[in-house]
PDB file of C-alpha atoms in Angstrom:
ATOM      1  CA  MET A   1     112.012  92.612-131.298  1.00 42.00           C
ATOM      2  CA  ASN A   2     108.935  93.323-133.097  1.00 45.00           C
ATOM      3  CA  GLN A   3     107.117  90.030-132.144  1.00 46.00           C
ATOM      4  CA  ILE A   4     107.924  90.739-128.455  1.00 39.00           C
ATOM      5  CA  SER A   5     106.577  94.172-128.875  1.00 37.00           C
ATOM      6  CA  ASN A   6     103.550  92.901-130.207  1.00 42.00           C
ATOM      7  CA  ALA A   7     102.878  90.248-127.842  1.00 41.00           C
ATOM      8  CA  ILE A   8     103.250  92.770-124.758  1.00 37.00           C
ATOM      9  CA  ALA A   9     101.010  94.837-126.433  1.00 38.00           C
ATOM     10  CA  THR A  10      98.087  92.171-127.426  1.00 43.00           C
ATOM     11  CA  ARG A  11      98.663  91.106-123.280  1.00 46.00           C
ATOM     12  CA  ASP A  12      98.506  94.500-122.317  1.00 51.00           C
ATOM     13  CA  ASN A  13      95.183  95.262-124.122  1.00 62.00           C
ATOM     14  CA  GLY A  14      93.422  91.604-123.372  1.00 78.00           C
ATOM     15  CA  PRO A  15      90.623  91.324-120.951  1.00 84.00           C
ATOM     16  CA  ALA A  16      92.861  90.233-117.887  1.00 85.00           C
ATOM     17  CA  ALA A  17      94.872  93.591-118.118  1.00 88.00           C
ATOM     18  CA  MET A  18      91.730  95.462-118.726  1.00 86.00           C
ATOM     19  CA  VAL A  19      90.069  94.266-115.600  1.00 90.00           C
ATOM     20  CA  GLU A  20      92.984  95.798-113.494  1.00 90.00           C
ATOM     21  CA  GLN A  21      93.002  99.149-115.777  1.00 90.00           C
ATOM     22  CA  TYR A  22      89.418  99.447-114.948  1.00 90.00           C
ATOM     23  CA  ARG A  23      90.178  98.705-110.966  1.00 92.00           C
ATOM     24  CA  ALA A  24      89.538 102.383-109.775  1.00 91.00           C
ATOM     25  CA  ASP A  25      86.294 102.356-111.859  1.00 91.00           C
ATOM     26  CA  LEU A  26      85.209  98.906-110.345  1.00 91.00           C
ATOM     27  CA  GLU A  27      85.779  99.695-106.921  1.00 91.00           C
ATOM     28  CA  LEU A  28      84.017 103.034-107.071  1.00 91.00           C
ATOM     29  CA  VAL A  29      80.774 101.449-107.980  1.00 90.00           C
ATOM     30  CA  MET A  30      81.388  98.344-105.509  1.00 90.00           C
ATOM     31  CA  PRO A  31      79.480  98.282-102.107  1.00 87.00           C
ATOM     32  CA  SER A  32      82.120  98.713 -98.921  1.00 83.00           C
ATOM     33  CA  HIS A  33      82.240  95.025 -98.401  1.00 81.00           C
ATOM     34  CA  LEU A  34      83.966  94.694-101.504  1.00 84.00           C
ATOM     35  CA  GLN A  35      85.867  97.371-101.906  1.00 84.00           C
ATOM     36  CA  ALA A  36      88.133  96.172 -99.433  1.00 84.00           C
ATOM     37  CA  ARG A  37      88.941  93.210-101.105  1.00 88.00           C
ATOM     38  CA  VAL A  38      88.744  94.450-104.870  1.00 91.00           C
ATOM     39  CA  GLY A  39      92.140  93.122-105.786  1.00 91.00           C
ATOM     40  CA  ALA A  40      91.017  89.330-104.689  1.00 92.00           C
ATOM     41  CA  TRP A  41      87.571  89.978-106.517  1.00 94.00           C
ATOM     42  CA  ILE A  42      89.963  91.070-109.740  1.00 93.00           C
ATOM     43  CA  ARG A  43      92.415  88.108-109.764  1.00 93.00           C
ATOM     44  CA  ASN A  44      89.872  85.248-109.059  1.00 92.00           C
ATOM     45  CA  THR A  45      88.057  87.291-112.210  1.00 93.00           C
ATOM     46  CA  GLN A  46      91.259  86.976-114.333  1.00 93.00           C
ATOM     47  CA  GLY A  47      91.907  83.363-113.174  1.00 93.00           C
ATOM     48  CA  LEU A  48      88.427  82.585-114.591  1.00 92.00           C
ATOM     49  CA  LEU A  49      89.636  83.727-117.770  1.00 93.00           C
ATOM     50  CA  ARG A  50      92.920  81.672-117.842  1.00 92.00           C
ATOM     51  CA  ARG A  51      91.017  78.485-116.492  1.00 93.00           C
ATOM     52  CA  ASP A  52      88.002  78.761-119.625  1.00 92.00           C
ATOM     53  CA  PRO A  53      89.035  79.272-123.089  1.00 92.00           C
ATOM     54  CA  LYS A  54      85.762  80.004-124.307  1.00 92.00           C
ATOM     55  CA  LEU A  55      84.932  82.530-122.095  1.00 93.00           C
ATOM     56  CA  MET A  56      88.431  84.335-122.557  1.00 93.00           C
ATOM     57  CA  GLU A  57      87.621  84.205-126.360  1.00 93.00           C
ATOM     58  CA  ALA A  58      84.282  85.451-125.791  1.00 93.00           C
ATOM     59  CA  ALA A  59      85.897  88.629-123.485  1.00 93.00           C
ATOM     60  CA  GLN A  60      88.418  89.082-126.168  1.00 93.00           C
ATOM     61  CA  ASN A  61      85.774  89.748-128.750  1.00 93.00           C
ATOM     62  CA  ASP A  62      84.147  92.733-127.085  1.00 92.00           C
ATOM     63  CA  VAL A  63      86.107  93.332-124.172  1.00 91.00           C
ATOM     64  CA  GLY A  64      83.862  96.519-123.556  1.00 91.00           C
ATOM     65  CA  GLN A  65      80.884  94.135-123.096  1.00 93.00           C
ATOM     66  CA  PHE A  66      82.929  92.311-120.697  1.00 94.00           C
ATOM     67  CA  ILE A  67      83.833  95.029-118.791  1.00 94.00           C
ATOM     68  CA  ALA A  68      80.303  96.086-118.816  1.00 94.00           C
ATOM     69  CA  VAL A  69      79.284  92.850-117.322  1.00 95.00           C
ATOM     70  CA  LEU A  70      81.550  92.914-114.257  1.00 95.00           C
ATOM     71  CA  MET A  71      80.810  96.593-113.851  1.00 95.00           C
ATOM     72  CA  ASP A  72      77.201  95.204-113.208  1.00 94.00           C
ATOM     73  CA  ALA A  73      78.611  92.229-110.599  1.00 94.00           C
ATOM     74  CA  GLY A  74      80.719  94.963-108.994  1.00 93.00           C
ATOM     75  CA  ARG A  75      77.620  97.225-108.482  1.00 91.00           C
ATOM     76  CA  LEU A  76      75.747  94.322-107.220  1.00 90.00           C
ATOM     77  CA  GLY A  77      78.538  93.587-105.011  1.00 91.00           C
ATOM     78  CA  LEU A  78      78.446  89.695-106.529  1.00 92.00           C
ATOM     79  CA  GLU A  79      81.214  87.392-107.112  1.00 93.00           C
ATOM     80  CA  PRO A  80      81.458  86.651-110.980  1.00 94.00           C
ATOM     81  CA  GLY A  81      81.974  83.239-112.053  1.00 91.00           C
ATOM     82  CA  THR A  82      80.228  81.765-109.293  1.00 90.00           C
ATOM     83  CA  GLU A  83      76.419  80.792-108.098  1.00 89.00           C
ATOM     84  CA  GLN A  84      75.929  84.664-107.306  1.00 92.00           C
ATOM     85  CA  TYR A  85      76.833  85.643-110.528  1.00 94.00           C
ATOM     86  CA  TYR A  86      77.501  83.518-113.778  1.00 92.00           C
ATOM     87  CA  LEU A  87      79.517  84.662-116.852  1.00 93.00           C
ATOM     88  CA  ILE A  88      78.529  82.912-119.697  1.00 89.00           C
ATOM     89  CA  PRO A  89      79.463  83.391-123.440  1.00 89.00           C
ATOM     90  CA  ARG A  90      76.737  84.292-125.323  1.00 87.00           C
ATOM     91  CA  TRP A  91      76.461  84.066-129.591  1.00 85.00           C
ATOM     92  CA  ASN A  92      75.721  87.533-131.009  1.00 85.00           C
ATOM     93  CA  LYS A  93      74.098  87.364-134.148  1.00 84.00           C
ATOM     94  CA  LYS A  94      74.798  91.130-135.159  1.00 87.00           C
ATOM     95  CA  LYS A  95      78.499  90.912-134.542  1.00 86.00           C
ATOM     96  CA  ARG A  96      78.517  87.139-135.462  1.00 88.00           C
ATOM     97  CA  CYS A  97      80.876  86.099-132.431  1.00 89.00           C
ATOM     98  CA  THR A  98      80.610  85.478-128.704  1.00 90.00           C
ATOM     99  CA  GLU A  99      80.313  88.004-126.256  1.00 92.00           C
ATOM    100  CA  VAL A 100      80.182  87.567-122.357  1.00 93.00           C
ATOM    101  CA  THR A 101      76.859  88.062-120.430  1.00 91.00           C
ATOM    102  CA  GLY A 102      75.871  87.835-116.778  1.00 92.00           C
ATOM    103  CA  VAL A 103      73.697  85.959-115.208  1.00 88.00           C
ATOM    104  CA  ARG A 104      72.357  86.470-111.551  1.00 90.00           C
ATOM    105  CA  GLY A 105      72.266  83.245-109.841  1.00 90.00           C
ATOM    106  CA  TYR A 106      69.658  82.438-106.990  1.00 90.00           C
ATOM    107  CA  GLN A 107      72.559  83.008-104.255  1.00 93.00           C
ATOM    108  CA  GLY A 108      73.182  86.149-105.898  1.00 93.00           C
ATOM    109  CA  GLU A 109      69.517  87.585-105.393  1.00 93.00           C
ATOM    110  CA  ILE A 110      69.604  86.261-101.717  1.00 94.00           C
ATOM    111  CA  GLU A 111      72.588  87.891-101.136  1.00 92.00           C
ATOM    112  CA  LEU A 112      71.232  91.471-102.101  1.00 91.00           C
ATOM    113  CA  MET A 113      68.147  90.642 -99.780  1.00 92.00           C
ATOM    114  CA  TYR A 114      70.272  90.248 -96.875  1.00 91.00           C
ATOM    115  CA  ARG A 115      72.642  92.925 -97.336  1.00 88.00           C
ATOM    116  CA  ALA A 116      69.536  95.112 -97.450  1.00 87.00           C
ATOM    117  CA  GLY A 117      69.270  94.331 -93.853  1.00 86.00           C
ATOM    118  CA  ALA A 118      65.398  94.073 -93.386  1.00 88.00           C
ATOM    119  CA  VAL A 119      65.254  90.309 -93.374  1.00 93.00           C
ATOM    120  CA  SER A 120      66.183  87.960 -90.669  1.00 94.00           C
ATOM    121  CA  SER A 121      66.049  84.771 -93.098  1.00 96.00           C
ATOM    122  CA  VAL A 122      64.878  84.326 -96.851  1.00 96.00           C
ATOM    123  CA  ILE A 123      63.537  80.844 -98.139  1.00 97.00           C
ATOM    124  CA  VAL A 124      63.567  79.722-101.388  1.00 97.00           C
ATOM    125  CA  GLU A 125      62.650  76.104-101.838  1.00 97.00           C
ATOM    126  CA  ALA A 126      62.132  73.571-105.130  1.00 97.00           C
ATOM    127  CA  VAL A 127      58.894  71.533-104.972  1.00 98.00           C
ATOM    128  CA  TYR A 128      59.221  67.845-106.793  1.00 98.00           C
ATOM    129  CA  THR A 129      56.126  65.583-107.521  1.00 97.00           C
ATOM    130  CA  ASN A 130      56.804  63.465-104.889  1.00 97.00           C
ATOM    131  CA  ASP A 131      56.732  66.173-102.233  1.00 97.00           C
ATOM    132  CA  GLN A 132      53.883  67.337-100.557  1.00 97.00           C
ATOM    133  CA  PHE A 133      53.206  70.903-100.482  1.00 97.00           C
ATOM    134  CA  GLN A 134      50.245  73.213 -99.047  1.00 97.00           C
ATOM    135  CA  PHE A 135      49.492  76.669 -99.431  1.00 96.00           C
ATOM    136  CA  ARG A 136      46.372  78.507 -99.339  1.00 94.00           C
ATOM    137  CA  PRO A 137      46.560  82.262 -99.613  1.00 91.00           C
ATOM    138  CA  GLY A 138      44.675  84.465 -96.921  1.00 89.00           C
ATOM    139  CA  ARG A 139      44.536  81.353 -94.404  1.00 93.00           C
ATOM    140  CA  ASP A 140      48.135  79.931 -94.232  1.00 94.00           C
ATOM    141  CA  GLU A 141      50.863  82.767 -93.486  1.00 95.00           C
ATOM    142  CA  ARG A 142      53.578  79.937 -95.108  1.00 96.00           C
ATOM    143  CA  PRO A 143      53.896  77.199 -96.881  1.00 97.00           C
ATOM    144  CA  LEU A 144      53.973  73.960 -95.545  1.00 97.00           C
ATOM    145  CA  HIS A 145      56.306  71.239 -97.266  1.00 97.00           C
ATOM    146  CA  ASP A 146      57.084  68.047 -96.467  1.00 97.00           C
ATOM    147  CA  ILE A 147      60.072  66.270 -97.982  1.00 96.00           C
ATOM    148  CA  ASP A 148      60.725  62.241 -97.724  1.00 95.00           C
ATOM    149  CA  TRP A 149      64.086  62.413 -97.269  1.00 93.00           C
ATOM    150  CA  ASP A 150      64.851  58.739 -97.356  1.00 94.00           C
ATOM    151  CA  ALA A 151      63.198  58.665-100.719  1.00 91.00           C
ATOM    152  CA  GLU A 152      65.971  57.967-103.696  1.00 91.00           C
ATOM    153  CA  ASP A 153      63.870  59.694-106.074  1.00 94.00           C
ATOM    154  CA  ARG A 154      61.732  63.057-105.234  1.00 96.00           C
ATOM    155  CA  GLY A 155      60.075  62.955-108.835  1.00 96.00           C
ATOM    156  CA  GLU A 156      60.357  65.862-111.147  1.00 96.00           C
ATOM    157  CA  LEU A 157      60.513  69.750-110.380  1.00 97.00           C
ATOM    158  CA  ARG A 158      56.960  70.960-109.967  1.00 97.00           C
ATOM    159  CA  LEU A 159      56.880  74.378-108.109  1.00 97.00           C
ATOM    160  CA  VAL A 160      59.364  76.900-106.552  1.00 98.00           C
ATOM    161  CA  TYR A 161      58.343  79.094-103.755  1.00 98.00           C
ATOM    162  CA  ALA A 162      60.006  81.992-101.861  1.00 97.00           C
ATOM    163  CA  TYR A 163      59.300  84.182 -99.097  1.00 97.00           C
ATOM    164  CA  ALA A 164      61.276  86.248 -96.512  1.00 97.00           C
ATOM    165  CA  VAL A 165      61.194  86.801 -92.647  1.00 96.00           C
ATOM    166  CA  MET A 166      61.174  90.096 -91.844  1.00 94.00           C
ATOM    167  CA  LYS A 167      63.109  91.555 -88.777  1.00 92.00           C
ATOM    168  CA  ASP A 168      60.109  92.388 -86.682  1.00 92.00           C
ATOM    169  CA  GLY A 169      58.695  88.887 -87.678  1.00 94.00           C
ATOM    170  CA  ALA A 170      56.051  89.424 -90.107  1.00 95.00           C
ATOM    171  CA  THR A 171      56.215  87.312 -93.413  1.00 95.00           C
ATOM    172  CA  SER A 172      56.446  88.878 -96.796  1.00 95.00           C
ATOM    173  CA  LYS A 173      54.331  87.935 -99.609  1.00 95.00           C
ATOM    174  CA  VAL A 174      54.792  84.200-100.591  1.00 97.00           C
ATOM    175  CA  VAL A 175      55.702  83.955-104.372  1.00 96.00           C
ATOM    176  CA  VAL A 176      54.944  80.593-105.880  1.00 97.00           C
ATOM    177  CA  LEU A 177      55.872  79.571-109.580  1.00 97.00           C
ATOM    178  CA  ASN A 178      54.771  76.608-111.727  1.00 96.00           C
ATOM    179  CA  LYS A 179      55.950  75.331-114.682  1.00 95.00           C
ATOM    180  CA  GLY A 180      54.392  77.386-116.618  1.00 95.00           C
ATOM    181  CA  HIS A 181      56.141  80.416-115.391  1.00 95.00           C
ATOM    182  CA  ILE A 182      59.396  78.939-115.243  1.00 95.00           C
ATOM    183  CA  ALA A 183      58.942  77.943-118.743  1.00 93.00           C
ATOM    184  CA  LYS A 184      58.250  81.949-119.885  1.00 92.00           C
ATOM    185  CA  ALA A 185      61.304  82.846-117.579  1.00 90.00           C
ATOM    186  CA  ARG A 186      63.553  80.409-119.668  1.00 89.00           C
ATOM    187  CA  ALA A 187      62.166  81.095-123.060  1.00 88.00           C
ATOM    188  CA  LYS A 188      63.418  84.663-122.522  1.00 84.00           C
ATOM    189  CA  SER A 189      66.854  84.068-121.485  1.00 76.00           C
ATOM    190  CA  ASP A 190      69.380  84.269-124.586  1.00 70.00           C
ATOM    191  CA  SER A 191      71.767  82.159-123.004  1.00 66.00           C
ATOM    192  CA  ALA A 192      69.216  79.014-122.542  1.00 65.00           C
ATOM    193  CA  ASN A 193      68.442  79.804-126.337  1.00 64.00           C
ATOM    194  CA  GLY A 194      71.759  80.746-127.716  1.00 62.00           C
ATOM    195  CA  LYS A 195      74.195  79.038-129.922  1.00 64.00           C
ATOM    196  CA  TYR A 196      75.791  77.427-126.776  1.00 63.00           C
ATOM    197  CA  PRO A 197      73.049  75.889-124.714  1.00 68.00           C
ATOM    198  CA  GLU A 198      75.357  73.824-122.876  1.00 71.00           C
ATOM    199  CA  ARG A 199      77.105  76.866-121.201  1.00 73.00           C
ATOM    200  CA  SER A 200      73.661  78.089-119.589  1.00 79.00           C
ATOM    201  CA  PRO A 201      73.008  77.752-116.283  1.00 84.00           C
ATOM    202  CA  TRP A 202      69.359  76.786-117.143  1.00 87.00           C
ATOM    203  CA  ASN A 203      70.895  73.393-118.783  1.00 84.00           C
ATOM    204  CA  THR A 204      73.998  72.930-116.535  1.00 85.00           C
ATOM    205  CA  ASP A 205      71.819  73.534-113.070  1.00 87.00           C
ATOM    206  CA  GLU A 206      68.420  73.464-113.841  1.00 92.00           C
ATOM    207  CA  GLU A 207      66.871  73.551-110.034  1.00 94.00           C
ATOM    208  CA  ALA A 208      69.354  76.637-109.202  1.00 92.00           C
ATOM    209  CA  MET A 209      67.663  78.349-111.967  1.00 92.00           C
ATOM    210  CA  TRP A 210      64.102  77.497-110.735  1.00 96.00           C
ATOM    211  CA  LEU A 211      65.374  78.699-107.555  1.00 96.00           C
ATOM    212  CA  LYS A 212      66.871  81.854-109.010  1.00 94.00           C
ATOM    213  CA  THR A 213      63.367  82.845-110.572  1.00 95.00           C
ATOM    214  CA  GLY A 214      61.813  82.787-107.419  1.00 96.00           C
ATOM    215  CA  ALA A 215      64.207  84.652-105.629  1.00 95.00           C
ATOM    216  CA  HIS A 216      64.203  87.169-108.507  1.00 93.00           C
ATOM    217  CA  ARG A 217      60.529  87.642-107.929  1.00 94.00           C
ATOM    218  CA  LEU A 218      60.456  87.810-104.505  1.00 95.00           C
ATOM    219  CA  THR A 219      62.918  91.083-104.638  1.00 91.00           C
ATOM    220  CA  LYS A 220      59.502  92.932-105.768  1.00 90.00           C
ATOM    221  CA  TRP A 221      58.203  92.314-102.302  1.00 91.00           C
ATOM    222  CA  VAL A 222      61.477  92.392-100.138  1.00 90.00           C
ATOM    223  CA  PRO A 223      64.185  95.437 -99.822  1.00 85.00           C
ATOM    224  CA  THR A 224      66.981  95.150-101.726  1.00 80.00           C
ATOM    225  CA  SER A 225      70.586  96.537-100.946  1.00 67.00           C
ATOM    226  CA  ALA A 226      70.398  99.474-103.147  1.00 57.00           C
ATOM    227  CA  GLU A 227      67.006 100.944-101.718  1.00 52.00           C
ATOM    228  CA  TYR A 228      68.734 100.342 -98.429  1.00 58.00           C
ATOM    229  CA  MET A 229      71.679 102.277 -99.020  1.00 55.00           C
ATOM    230  CA  ARG A 230      69.661 105.043-100.326  1.00 57.00           C
ATOM    231  CA  GLU A 231      67.287 104.684 -97.664  1.00 59.00           C
ATOM    232  CA  GLN A 232      71.012 104.734 -95.165  1.00 55.00           C
ATOM    233  CA  LEU A 233      71.954 107.938 -96.805  1.00 55.00           C
ATOM    234  CA  ARG A 234      68.558 109.966 -96.023  1.00 60.00           C
ATOM    235  CA  SER A 235      68.607 109.123 -92.491  1.00 61.00           C
ATOM    236  CA  LYS A 236      71.999 110.388 -92.029  1.00 56.00           C
ATOM    237  CA  ALA A 237      70.630 113.703 -92.838  1.00 53.00           C
ATOM    238  CA  VAL A 238      69.225 113.918 -89.363  1.00 50.00           C
ATOM    239  CA  VAL A 239      72.150 113.571 -86.882  1.00 48.00           C
ATOM    240  CA  ASP A 240      71.783 114.826 -83.061  1.00 45.00           C
ATOM    241  CA  GLY A 241      68.683 115.935 -83.917  1.00 50.00           C
ATOM    242  CA  GLU A 242      69.866 118.644 -86.386  1.00 48.00           C
ATOM    243  CA  LEU A 243      68.539 118.812 -89.875  1.00 46.00           C
ATOM    244  CA  ARG A 244      71.301 118.644 -92.343  1.00 44.00           C
ATOM    245  CA  PRO A 245      71.440 118.931 -95.907  1.00 43.00           C
ATOM    246  CA  GLU A 246      70.255 115.950 -97.457  1.00 42.00           C
ATOM    247  CA  PRO A 247      72.993 114.132 -99.343  1.00 38.00           C
ATOM    248  CA  LEU A 248      72.663 113.711-103.099  1.00 36.00           C
ATOM    249  CA  PRO A 249      70.563 110.103-103.311  1.00 37.00           C
ATOM    250  CA  VAL A 250      72.966 107.462-105.033  1.00 35.00           C
ATOM    251  CA  THR A 251      72.586 106.396-108.490  1.00 38.00           C
ATOM    252  CA  ILE A 252      73.513 103.303-109.303  1.00 40.00           C
ATOM    253  CA  PRO A 253      73.552 102.827-113.153  1.00 43.00           C
ATOM    254  CA  ALA A 254      71.357 100.080-114.944  1.00 49.00           C
ATOM    255  CA  PRO A 255      73.187  97.669-116.932  1.00 52.00           C
ATOM    256  CA  ALA A 256      73.440  98.382-120.722  1.00 51.00           C
ATOM    257  CA  PRO A 257      70.367  96.641-122.955  1.00 52.00           C
ATOM    258  CA  GLY A 258      71.741  92.831-123.457  1.00 53.00           C
ATOM    259  CA  THR A 259      74.627  93.248-120.628  1.00 58.00           C
ATOM    260  CA  VAL A 260      72.842  90.732-118.451  1.00 62.00           C
ATOM    261  CA  ASP A 261      70.688  87.880-119.320  1.00 61.00           C
ATOM    262  CA  ASP A 262      68.116  89.002-116.756  1.00 57.00           C
ATOM    263  CA  ASP A 263      65.029  90.064-118.998  1.00 43.00           C
ATOM    264  CA  TYR A 264      62.236  88.163-117.490  1.00 47.00           C
ATOM    265  CA  ASP A 265      60.258  89.923-114.948  1.00 48.00           C
ATOM    266  CA  GLU A 266      56.568  89.138-115.174  1.00 47.00           C
ATOM    267  CA  ASP A 267      54.330  89.709-112.286  1.00 45.00           C
ATOM    268  CA  PRO A 268      55.006  87.151-109.107  1.00 41.00           C
ATOM    269  CA  ILE A 269      51.727  85.208-107.997  1.00 43.00           C
ATOM    270  CA  GLU A 270      50.841  83.397-104.792  1.00 44.00           C
ATOM    271  CA  GLY A 271      50.726  79.980-104.195  1.00 42.00           C
ATOM    272  CA  GLU A 272      47.079  78.624-105.131  1.00 37.00           C
ATOM    273  CA  LEU A 273      47.719  74.577-104.737  1.00 37.00           C
ATOM    274  CA  VAL A 274      46.430  72.740-101.957  1.00 34.00           C
ATOM    275  CA  GLU A 275      47.313  69.312-101.574  1.00 38.00           C
ATOM    276  CA  ASP A 276      46.611  66.894 -98.462  1.00 32.00           C
TER     277      ASP A 276
END
């Protein structure tokens, strides 16, 4: 009888059960489009744990850290365990065990820009050594990127660029990053340089992380959903020409230090390379 009781207690205190217990808190920080399907979001997260023993072990080692990562994904309105938001076991030297960290993917970065409602399209592309790329800041509005789609090998990753077309047709600042910029971003990633680098998207999907870095830098110049929501609240202060008390601004808490593997944030550069 004691064994059964202990098993139930262990199950109820495990990461999967804790996700359900925090349903109300997760729903509170989620944007409206996720609140309607919070149940599916939670079930998908629980399924990730069941399918990945290493992730389950890392979540069990520090359930609080795991929940903090999920709260970060939830407040951003992103799906954990996808290319929007990776969940990765990371070695914690102080605790001497693995814990779960979150890594935003390039699809997540792009999703946040689209959701803000200020852009009509977001372009994030990788340039390989056999591609033709041209961009002259101050003269070209957008990069010219030619790809030989019949080529069996486009060569090695060389650049990544990102820009957005705004709803009014204007082009945002164009961000272009080279290998040096990508190397600096990767060097600051705990997941890429930890005890389990084979689990890091930097090693499992390098191109995706180049794209993510470019998209992340572009967010400096393009509104994100958090900014947009605050602006929407301000606009609602005036209804039918009547000035009403402005509601308190929405405060979306930042993740705790070390919760997410997204520390790199250097100033973006405009493209400087011109090829004929």
